[in-house]
Amino acid sequence: VIPTLPAAIDTPALVVDLEIVEANIERMQRELASRGVALRPHTKTHKIVRLARMQLDAGAAGITVGTLGEAEVMVSGGIRDVFVAYPVIAIGPKAGRLRDLHDRAELIVGVDSAEGARALSAAVAGASGQLRVAVEIDSGQARTGVAPADAPDIARVARDAGLEVAGVFTHGGHAYAAPERVASAAADEVASLAEAAAALRAAGFETPMVSAGSTPTALLSATGAVTEHRPGTYVFGDRQQVALGAIRPQAVALHVAATVVSAHEGRFVIDAGAKTLTKDIAPYLPGYGAIPAWPNAMIERLSDYHGVVTLPHGEPGPQVGDVIAVVPNHVCPVVNEFDTLLIVREGRPVDRWPVDARGRNG
Ligand SMILES: Cc1ncc(COP(=O)(O)O)c(C=O)c1O
């Protein structure tokens, strides 16, 4: 699918087709609703209050964020139900920030250690309402989270420290390892969450929240004991999601517009380098992004502001001055590199939206 880019565009730029975004939001909402599972989209993908509001208006039960900074921006934008799906260690300046957010919003915070639980408790000491936490479960990604059987240990520490245990959550990030890992990662999410929730309930915790979360697993693990799902990347899509089969190529809503600044035999250079495309790669995808109009081209090397693209022997490339569309490998960090998104409808610019929580990475 070769997108139509607006004419006279300053590059590099992130061009977002609003109609596709709306369709992506509506589809995920409908699919999860039909499974009886709440949608709590991860807003780290777009970091934009207005887009979070569109997701809520479509029926999302609340939002997910990855950092206190993102939470601060979303809460200041008027959004109240916010899950920080991250093991926040509320010490130093983060203690005061966490307390302030707790006073202003309906916050839920991730926890995977006794130290983390105690720091959260100390940060909200004396607050009128209890802080809610969710115990993170490692379903196979081997990043954060505890084994399902250990969830009650963390929950007890949290409860004894005065926190309210809302439930459990996991991110089946090992789905990203390869297309053939998606189904098993989704099954891992369901099984480990079910085990953890059962262990918590047996230990006397009500556990209303059983939260799975990723775009590749969204439609596969919204089942069984799972009560909510937290996909984020589905809103824009990217090359990884297409390769994993999570979204169709036509559902990619964000493209990087880049200008060809140099051309040579067998290669050309675009003005989208590492500070635009980021160096995110996937083992099953060659290069740093896809160029739909030149499907055989490979974005082989990146400097800060140069993307070096190679072509198969003898294949003609674009001309210097041409503006081309690139699908980034992983859209979330790309958005974080830009102040604004250029919003288009039917290929025509209609607005420019600031990336509100840009750089709020902690
Ligand atoms: C804890 C957590 N939840 C949800 C998500 C959203 O997943 P995705 O980016 O696959 O949409 C992520 C993404 O990294 C995450 O780390």
CSV table of C-alpha atoms and ligand atoms in Angstrom, one decimal:
chain,number,residue,atom,x,y,z
A,1,VAL,CA,0.0,0.0,0.0
A,2,ILE,CA,1.6,3.2,-1.1
A,3,PRO,CA,0.2,6.2,0.9
A,4,THR,CA,-0.4,9.6,-0.7
A,5,LEU,CA,1.7,12.2,1.1
A,6,PRO,CA,0.6,15.9,1.1
A,7,ALA,CA,2.4,18.2,-1.3
A,8,ALA,CA,5.0,20.7,-0.1
A,9,ILE,CA,5.7,18.9,3.1
A,10,ASP,CA,8.8,19.8,5.3
A,11,THR,CA,10.7,16.6,6.1
A,12,PRO,CA,11.3,14.5,8.0
A,13,ALA,CA,7.7,14.5,9.2
A,14,LEU,CA,5.3,12.1,10.8
A,15,VAL,CA,2.2,12.0,8.7
A,16,VAL,CA,-0.9,10.4,10.3
A,17,ASP,CA,-4.0,9.4,8.4
A,18,LEU,CA,-6.8,10.2,10.8
A,19,GLU,CA,-9.4,8.0,9.0
A,20,ILE,CA,-7.2,5.0,9.5
A,21,VAL,CA,-6.6,5.9,13.2
A,22,GLU,CA,-10.3,6.1,13.7
A,23,ALA,CA,-10.8,2.7,12.1
A,24,ASN,CA,-8.1,1.1,14.2
A,25,ILE,CA,-9.6,2.5,17.4
A,26,GLU,CA,-13.0,1.4,16.4
A,27,ARG,CA,-11.9,-2.1,15.4
A,28,MET,CA,-9.9,-2.9,18.5
A,29,GLN,CA,-12.8,-1.5,20.7
A,30,ARG,CA,-15.3,-3.7,18.8
A,31,GLU,CA,-13.2,-6.8,18.9
A,32,LEU,CA,-12.5,-6.6,22.6
A,33,ALA,CA,-16.1,-5.7,23.4
A,34,SER,CA,-17.3,-8.7,21.5
A,35,ARG,CA,-15.1,-10.9,23.8
A,36,GLY,CA,-16.4,-9.2,26.9
A,37,VAL,CA,-13.0,-7.7,27.7
A,38,ALA,CA,-12.3,-4.1,28.6
A,39,LEU,CA,-9.8,-2.1,26.5
A,40,ARG,CA,-7.3,0.0,28.4
A,41,PRO,CA,-5.1,1.2,25.6
A,42,HIS,CA,-1.4,1.9,26.2
A,43,THR,CA,-1.0,5.6,25.3
A,44,LYS,CA,2.9,5.5,25.1
A,45,THR,CA,2.4,4.9,21.4
A,46,HIS,CA,1.0,8.3,20.7
A,47,LYS,CA,1.5,10.3,23.9
A,48,ILE,CA,-1.3,12.6,22.8
A,49,VAL,CA,-4.2,13.6,25.1
A,50,ARG,CA,-6.6,14.1,22.2
A,51,LEU,CA,-6.0,10.6,20.9
A,52,ALA,CA,-6.4,9.1,24.4
A,53,ARG,CA,-9.7,11.0,24.5
A,54,MET,CA,-10.7,9.5,21.1
A,55,GLN,CA,-10.0,6.0,22.5
A,56,LEU,CA,-12.1,6.7,25.7
A,57,ASP,CA,-14.9,8.2,23.6
A,58,ALA,CA,-14.9,5.0,21.6
A,59,GLY,CA,-15.4,3.0,24.8
A,60,ALA,CA,-12.1,2.4,26.4
A,61,ALA,CA,-12.4,1.7,30.2
A,62,GLY,CA,-9.4,3.9,31.1
A,63,ILE,CA,-5.8,4.3,29.8
A,64,THR,CA,-2.4,2.8,30.3
A,65,VAL,CA,0.8,4.7,30.5
A,66,GLY,CA,4.4,3.7,31.0
A,67,THR,CA,5.8,6.6,33.1
A,68,LEU,CA,4.8,9.1,35.7
A,69,GLY,CA,5.5,11.8,33.1
A,70,GLU,CA,3.0,10.3,30.7
A,71,ALA,CA,0.5,10.0,33.6
A,72,GLU,CA,1.1,13.7,34.6
A,73,VAL,CA,0.4,14.9,31.0
A,74,MET,CA,-2.8,12.7,30.6
A,75,VAL,CA,-4.1,13.7,34.1
A,76,SER,CA,-3.5,17.4,33.3
A,77,GLY,CA,-5.4,16.8,30.1
A,78,GLY,CA,-8.4,15.8,32.1
A,79,ILE,CA,-8.1,12.0,32.0
A,80,ARG,CA,-8.8,10.4,35.4
A,81,ASP,CA,-8.5,6.6,35.1
A,82,VAL,CA,-4.8,5.9,34.6
A,83,PHE,CA,-2.9,2.6,35.0
A,84,VAL,CA,0.9,3.0,35.2
A,85,ALA,CA,1.8,-0.4,33.9
A,86,TYR,CA,5.4,-0.2,35.2
A,87,PRO,CA,7.1,-1.1,38.5
A,88,VAL,CA,7.4,2.5,39.7
A,89,ILE,CA,10.0,2.9,42.4
A,90,ALA,CA,8.6,5.9,44.2
A,91,ILE,CA,11.7,7.2,45.8
A,92,GLY,CA,13.4,10.7,45.6
A,93,PRO,CA,11.5,13.1,43.4
A,94,LYS,CA,9.2,10.3,42.1
A,95,ALA,CA,7.6,10.0,45.6
A,96,GLY,CA,6.2,13.5,45.5
A,97,ARG,CA,5.1,13.1,41.9
A,98,LEU,CA,3.4,9.8,42.6
A,99,ARG,CA,1.6,11.3,45.6
A,100,ASP,CA,0.4,14.3,43.6
A,101,LEU,CA,-1.0,12.0,40.9
A,102,HIS,CA,-2.7,9.9,43.4
A,103,ASP,CA,-4.4,13.0,44.9
A,104,ARG,CA,-5.6,14.1,41.4
A,105,ALA,CA,-6.6,10.9,39.7
A,106,GLU,CA,-7.8,7.3,39.9
A,107,LEU,CA,-4.4,5.8,39.7
A,108,ILE,CA,-3.3,2.1,39.6
A,109,VAL,CA,0.4,1.4,39.7
A,110,GLY,CA,2.4,-1.7,38.8
A,111,VAL,CA,4.5,-3.5,41.5
A,112,ASP,CA,6.8,-6.5,41.3
A,113,SER,CA,8.8,-6.2,44.5
A,114,ALA,CA,8.5,-5.8,48.2
A,115,GLU,CA,10.7,-2.7,48.0
A,116,GLY,CA,8.6,-1.2,45.3
A,117,ALA,CA,5.4,-1.8,47.3
A,118,ARG,CA,6.9,-0.2,50.4
A,119,ALA,CA,8.1,2.8,48.5
A,120,LEU,CA,4.6,3.4,47.0
A,121,SER,CA,3.1,3.1,50.5
A,122,ALA,CA,5.5,5.6,51.9
A,123,ALA,CA,4.9,8.0,49.1
A,124,VAL,CA,1.1,8.1,49.7
A,125,ALA,CA,1.2,8.0,53.5
A,126,GLY,CA,-1.5,10.2,54.9
A,127,ALA,CA,-3.5,10.4,51.7
A,128,SER,CA,-7.3,10.2,52.0
A,129,GLY,CA,-7.7,7.4,49.5
A,130,GLN,CA,-5.9,4.1,49.3
A,131,LEU,CA,-3.5,3.7,46.4
A,132,ARG,CA,-4.4,0.7,44.1
A,133,VAL,CA,-1.6,-1.5,42.8
A,134,ALA,CA,-1.5,-4.4,40.3
A,135,VAL,CA,1.1,-7.2,40.7
A,136,GLU,CA,3.1,-7.7,37.6
A,137,ILE,CA,3.4,-11.3,36.3
A,138,ASP,CA,6.2,-12.5,34.1
A,139,SER,CA,4.4,-14.6,31.4
A,140,GLY,CA,7.6,-15.4,29.5
A,141,GLN,CA,9.2,-12.1,28.4
A,142,ALA,CA,11.7,-12.3,31.2
A,143,ARG,CA,11.6,-8.5,31.8
A,144,THR,CA,9.7,-7.4,34.9
A,145,GLY,CA,7.1,-9.3,36.9
A,146,VAL,CA,7.1,-12.3,39.2
A,147,ALA,CA,6.1,-15.9,38.7
A,148,PRO,CA,2.4,-16.5,39.0
A,149,ALA,CA,2.8,-18.5,42.2
A,150,ASP,CA,4.7,-15.6,43.9
A,151,ALA,CA,1.9,-13.1,43.3
A,152,PRO,CA,0.4,-13.6,46.8
A,153,ASP,CA,3.7,-12.8,48.4
A,154,ILE,CA,3.9,-9.4,46.8
A,155,ALA,CA,0.2,-8.8,47.3
A,156,ARG,CA,0.5,-9.4,51.1
A,157,VAL,CA,3.4,-7.0,51.4
A,158,ALA,CA,1.4,-4.4,49.5
A,159,ARG,CA,-1.8,-5.0,51.6
A,160,ASP,CA,0.2,-4.9,54.9
A,161,ALA,CA,1.7,-1.6,53.7
A,162,GLY,CA,-1.8,-0.1,53.3
A,163,LEU,CA,-2.2,-0.5,49.5
A,164,GLU,CA,-5.2,-1.9,47.8
A,165,VAL,CA,-4.4,-4.8,45.5
A,166,ALA,CA,-6.5,-4.4,42.4
A,167,GLY,CA,-5.2,-7.5,40.6
A,168,VAL,CA,-2.5,-8.7,38.2
A,169,PHE,CA,-1.1,-7.7,34.8
A,170,THR,CA,1.3,-9.0,32.3
A,171,HIS,CA,2.8,-8.0,28.9
A,172,GLY,CA,3.5,-10.9,26.6
A,173,GLY,CA,6.4,-9.1,25.0
A,174,HIS,CA,8.0,-12.4,23.9
A,175,ALA,CA,5.4,-12.3,21.1
A,176,TYR,CA,7.8,-9.9,19.3
A,177,ALA,CA,10.5,-12.5,19.0
A,178,ALA,CA,9.0,-14.0,15.8
A,179,PRO,CA,5.7,-14.3,14.0
A,180,GLU,CA,5.4,-17.9,15.0
A,181,ARG,CA,5.8,-16.9,18.7
A,182,VAL,CA,2.6,-14.8,18.8
A,183,ALA,CA,0.1,-17.5,19.5
A,184,SER,CA,2.1,-19.2,22.2
A,185,ALA,CA,2.9,-15.8,23.9
A,186,ALA,CA,-0.8,-15.1,24.0
A,187,ALA,CA,-1.5,-18.5,25.5
A,188,ASP,CA,1.3,-17.8,28.1
A,189,GLU,CA,-0.4,-14.5,29.0
A,190,VAL,CA,-3.8,-16.2,29.6
A,191,ALA,CA,-2.3,-19.2,31.5
A,192,SER,CA,0.0,-17.2,33.8
A,193,LEU,CA,-2.7,-14.6,34.6
A,194,ALA,CA,-5.2,-17.3,35.3
A,195,GLU,CA,-2.8,-19.0,37.7
A,196,ALA,CA,-1.8,-15.8,39.4
A,197,ALA,CA,-5.4,-14.6,39.8
A,198,ALA,CA,-6.4,-18.0,41.2
A,199,ALA,CA,-3.5,-17.9,43.7
A,200,LEU,CA,-4.5,-14.4,44.8
A,201,ARG,CA,-8.1,-15.3,45.2
A,202,ALA,CA,-7.1,-18.4,47.3
A,203,ALA,CA,-5.1,-16.0,49.5
A,204,GLY,CA,-8.1,-13.8,50.0
A,205,PHE,CA,-7.6,-11.1,47.4
A,206,GLU,CA,-10.7,-10.2,45.4
A,207,THR,CA,-8.6,-9.6,42.2
A,208,PRO,CA,-11.1,-7.7,39.9
A,209,MET,CA,-8.4,-6.7,37.5
A,210,VAL,CA,-6.7,-9.4,35.3
A,211,SER,CA,-4.9,-7.4,32.6
A,212,ALA,CA,-3.1,-8.7,29.5
A,213,GLY,CA,-1.4,-6.5,27.1
A,214,SER,CA,0.2,-6.2,23.7
A,215,THR,CA,-1.0,-5.5,20.2
A,216,PRO,CA,0.1,-8.9,18.6
A,217,THR,CA,-1.6,-10.8,21.4
A,218,ALA,CA,-4.7,-8.6,21.8
A,219,LEU,CA,-7.2,-10.6,20.0
A,220,LEU,CA,-5.8,-14.0,21.1
A,221,SER,CA,-5.4,-13.5,24.8
A,222,ALA,CA,-8.7,-11.6,25.4
A,223,THR,CA,-10.2,-14.7,26.8
A,224,GLY,CA,-10.5,-16.9,29.9
A,225,ALA,CA,-9.8,-15.1,33.2
A,226,VAL,CA,-8.6,-11.9,31.4
A,227,THR,CA,-10.8,-8.9,32.2
A,228,GLU,CA,-8.9,-6.2,30.3
A,229,HIS,CA,-6.3,-5.7,27.5
A,230,ARG,CA,-3.7,-3.0,27.0
A,231,PRO,CA,-2.6,-2.9,23.3
A,232,GLY,CA,-1.0,0.4,22.3
A,233,THR,CA,0.7,0.1,18.9
A,234,TYR,CA,-2.5,-0.9,17.1
A,235,VAL,CA,-3.5,2.8,16.9
A,236,PHE,CA,-0.8,3.6,14.3
A,237,GLY,CA,0.6,0.2,13.4
A,238,ASP,CA,4.1,-0.3,12.1
A,239,ARG,CA,6.3,-2.7,10.1
A,240,GLN,CA,6.7,-5.1,13.0
A,241,GLN,CA,2.9,-5.4,13.5
A,242,VAL,CA,2.3,-6.1,9.8
A,243,ALA,CA,5.1,-8.8,9.9
A,244,LEU,CA,3.6,-10.3,13.0
A,245,GLY,CA,0.2,-10.5,11.4
A,246,ALA,CA,-1.3,-8.2,14.0
A,247,ILE,CA,-2.5,-5.5,11.6
A,248,ARG,CA,-3.1,-5.4,7.8
A,249,PRO,CA,-0.7,-3.3,5.7
A,250,GLN,CA,-3.7,-1.0,4.9
A,251,ALA,CA,-4.1,-0.3,8.7
A,252,VAL,CA,-0.7,1.5,9.0
A,253,ALA,CA,-1.8,5.0,9.9
A,254,LEU,CA,1.6,6.7,10.4
A,255,HIS,CA,4.3,7.2,7.8
A,256,VAL,CA,7.6,9.0,8.0
A,257,ALA,CA,7.8,11.4,5.1
A,258,ALA,CA,11.5,11.8,4.0
A,259,THR,CA,13.2,13.6,1.2
A,260,VAL,CA,15.9,11.9,-1.0
A,261,VAL,CA,18.9,14.1,-0.4
A,262,SER,CA,21.5,12.2,-2.4
A,263,ALA,CA,21.5,9.4,-5.0
A,264,HIS,CA,24.3,7.2,-6.4
A,265,GLU,CA,24.6,3.9,-8.3
A,266,GLY,CA,22.8,1.3,-6.2
A,267,ARG,CA,22.0,3.5,-3.3
A,268,PHE,CA,20.2,6.7,-2.2
A,269,VAL,CA,20.0,8.7,1.0
A,270,ILE,CA,17.0,10.0,2.8
A,271,ASP,CA,16.7,12.7,5.5
A,272,ALA,CA,15.3,10.3,8.0
A,273,GLY,CA,18.2,8.8,10.1
A,274,ALA,CA,18.5,7.4,13.6
A,275,LYS,CA,16.9,10.5,15.1
A,276,THR,CA,13.8,9.8,13.1
A,277,LEU,CA,13.5,6.1,12.5
A,278,THR,CA,15.4,5.0,15.7
A,279,LYS,CA,17.7,2.0,15.6
A,280,ASP,CA,14.9,-0.4,16.5
A,281,ILE,CA,15.2,-3.6,14.5
A,282,ALA,CA,13.5,-7.0,14.5
A,283,PRO,CA,15.4,-10.2,13.8
A,284,TYR,CA,12.9,-11.2,11.1
A,285,LEU,CA,13.0,-7.8,9.2
A,286,PRO,CA,15.9,-6.5,7.2
A,287,GLY,CA,16.8,-2.9,7.7
A,288,TYR,CA,15.4,0.1,9.6
A,289,GLY,CA,12.0,0.4,7.9
A,290,ALA,CA,10.1,-0.3,4.8
A,291,ILE,CA,9.6,1.9,1.8
A,292,PRO,CA,6.3,0.8,0.2
A,293,ALA,CA,7.0,2.5,-3.2
A,294,TRP,CA,10.4,0.7,-3.4
A,295,PRO,CA,9.7,-2.7,-1.8
A,296,ASN,CA,13.1,-4.1,-2.8
A,297,ALA,CA,15.0,-1.2,-1.2
A,298,MET,CA,16.6,-1.7,2.1
A,299,ILE,CA,17.3,1.0,4.7
A,300,GLU,CA,20.7,-0.5,5.5
A,301,ARG,CA,22.5,2.1,7.6
A,302,LEU,CA,21.5,5.1,9.7
A,303,SER,CA,23.5,8.1,10.9
A,304,ASP,CA,21.7,10.8,13.0
A,305,TYR,CA,20.2,12.5,10.0
A,306,HIS,CA,21.0,10.1,7.1
A,307,GLY,CA,19.2,7.0,6.1
A,308,VAL,CA,21.3,5.0,3.6
A,309,VAL,CA,19.1,2.9,1.3
A,310,THR,CA,20.4,0.2,-1.0
A,311,LEU,CA,18.8,-1.1,-4.1
A,312,PRO,CA,19.2,-4.5,-5.8
A,313,HIS,CA,21.7,-4.4,-8.7
A,314,GLY,CA,20.4,-2.4,-11.7
A,315,GLU,CA,17.1,-1.3,-10.1
A,316,PRO,CA,16.4,2.4,-10.5
A,317,GLY,CA,15.7,4.4,-7.4
A,318,PRO,CA,14.0,7.8,-6.7
A,319,GLN,CA,15.4,11.1,-7.7
A,320,VAL,CA,17.1,13.7,-5.5
A,321,GLY,CA,14.3,15.9,-4.1
A,322,ASP,CA,11.6,13.2,-4.2
A,323,VAL,CA,9.6,12.8,-1.0
A,324,ILE,CA,8.9,9.2,-0.1
A,325,ALA,CA,7.0,7.4,2.7
A,326,VAL,CA,8.7,5.1,5.1
A,327,VAL,CA,7.0,2.6,7.5
A,328,PRO,CA,9.1,2.5,10.6
A,329,ASN,CA,9.9,-0.8,12.3
A,330,HIS,CA,8.6,0.3,15.7
A,331,VAL,CA,6.4,3.4,15.8
A,332,CYS,CA,6.4,4.2,19.5
A,333,PRO,CA,10.0,5.5,19.9
A,334,VAL,CA,9.7,7.3,16.5
A,335,VAL,CA,6.7,9.4,17.8
A,336,ASN,CA,8.8,10.3,20.8
A,337,GLU,CA,11.4,11.9,18.5
A,338,PHE,CA,8.9,14.5,17.1
A,339,ASP,CA,7.2,17.6,18.5
A,340,THR,CA,4.1,17.3,16.3
A,341,LEU,CA,2.3,14.9,14.0
A,342,LEU,CA,0.9,16.1,10.7
A,343,ILE,CA,-2.7,15.0,10.6
A,344,VAL,CA,-4.1,14.3,7.1
A,345,ARG,CA,-7.5,13.2,5.7
A,346,GLU,CA,-7.5,11.8,2.1
A,347,GLY,CA,-3.9,12.9,1.7
A,348,ARG,CA,-4.6,16.5,2.7
A,349,PRO,CA,-3.3,18.1,5.8
A,350,VAL,CA,-6.0,19.1,8.2
A,351,ASP,CA,-4.2,19.8,11.5
A,352,ARG,CA,-0.9,19.5,13.4
A,353,TRP,CA,-1.1,17.8,16.8
A,354,PRO,CA,1.6,18.3,19.5
A,355,VAL,CA,3.0,15.1,21.0
A,356,ASP,CA,2.0,16.2,24.5
A,357,ALA,CA,4.1,13.7,26.5
A,358,ARG,CA,7.1,13.8,24.2
A,359,GLY,CA,10.2,13.2,26.2
A,360,ARG,CA,8.3,12.4,29.4
A,361,ASN,CA,10.2,9.1,29.7
A,362,GLY,CA,10.3,8.8,33.4
B,1,LIG,C1,3.4,-3.2,30.1
B,1,LIG,C2,3.0,-3.0,28.8
B,1,LIG,N1,1.7,-3.1,28.5
B,1,LIG,C3,1.2,-2.9,27.2
B,1,LIG,C4,2.0,-2.6,26.2
B,1,LIG,C5,1.4,-2.4,24.8
B,1,LIG,O1,1.9,-3.3,23.9
B,1,LIG,P1,2.0,-3.0,22.3
B,1,LIG,O2,3.2,-2.1,22.2
B,1,LIG,O3,2.4,-4.4,21.8
B,1,LIG,O4,0.8,-2.5,21.8
B,1,LIG,C6,3.4,-2.6,26.4
B,1,LIG,C7,4.3,-2.3,25.3
B,1,LIG,O5,5.5,-2.4,25.4
B,1,LIG,C8,3.9,-2.8,27.7
B,1,LIG,O6,5.2,-2.7,28.0
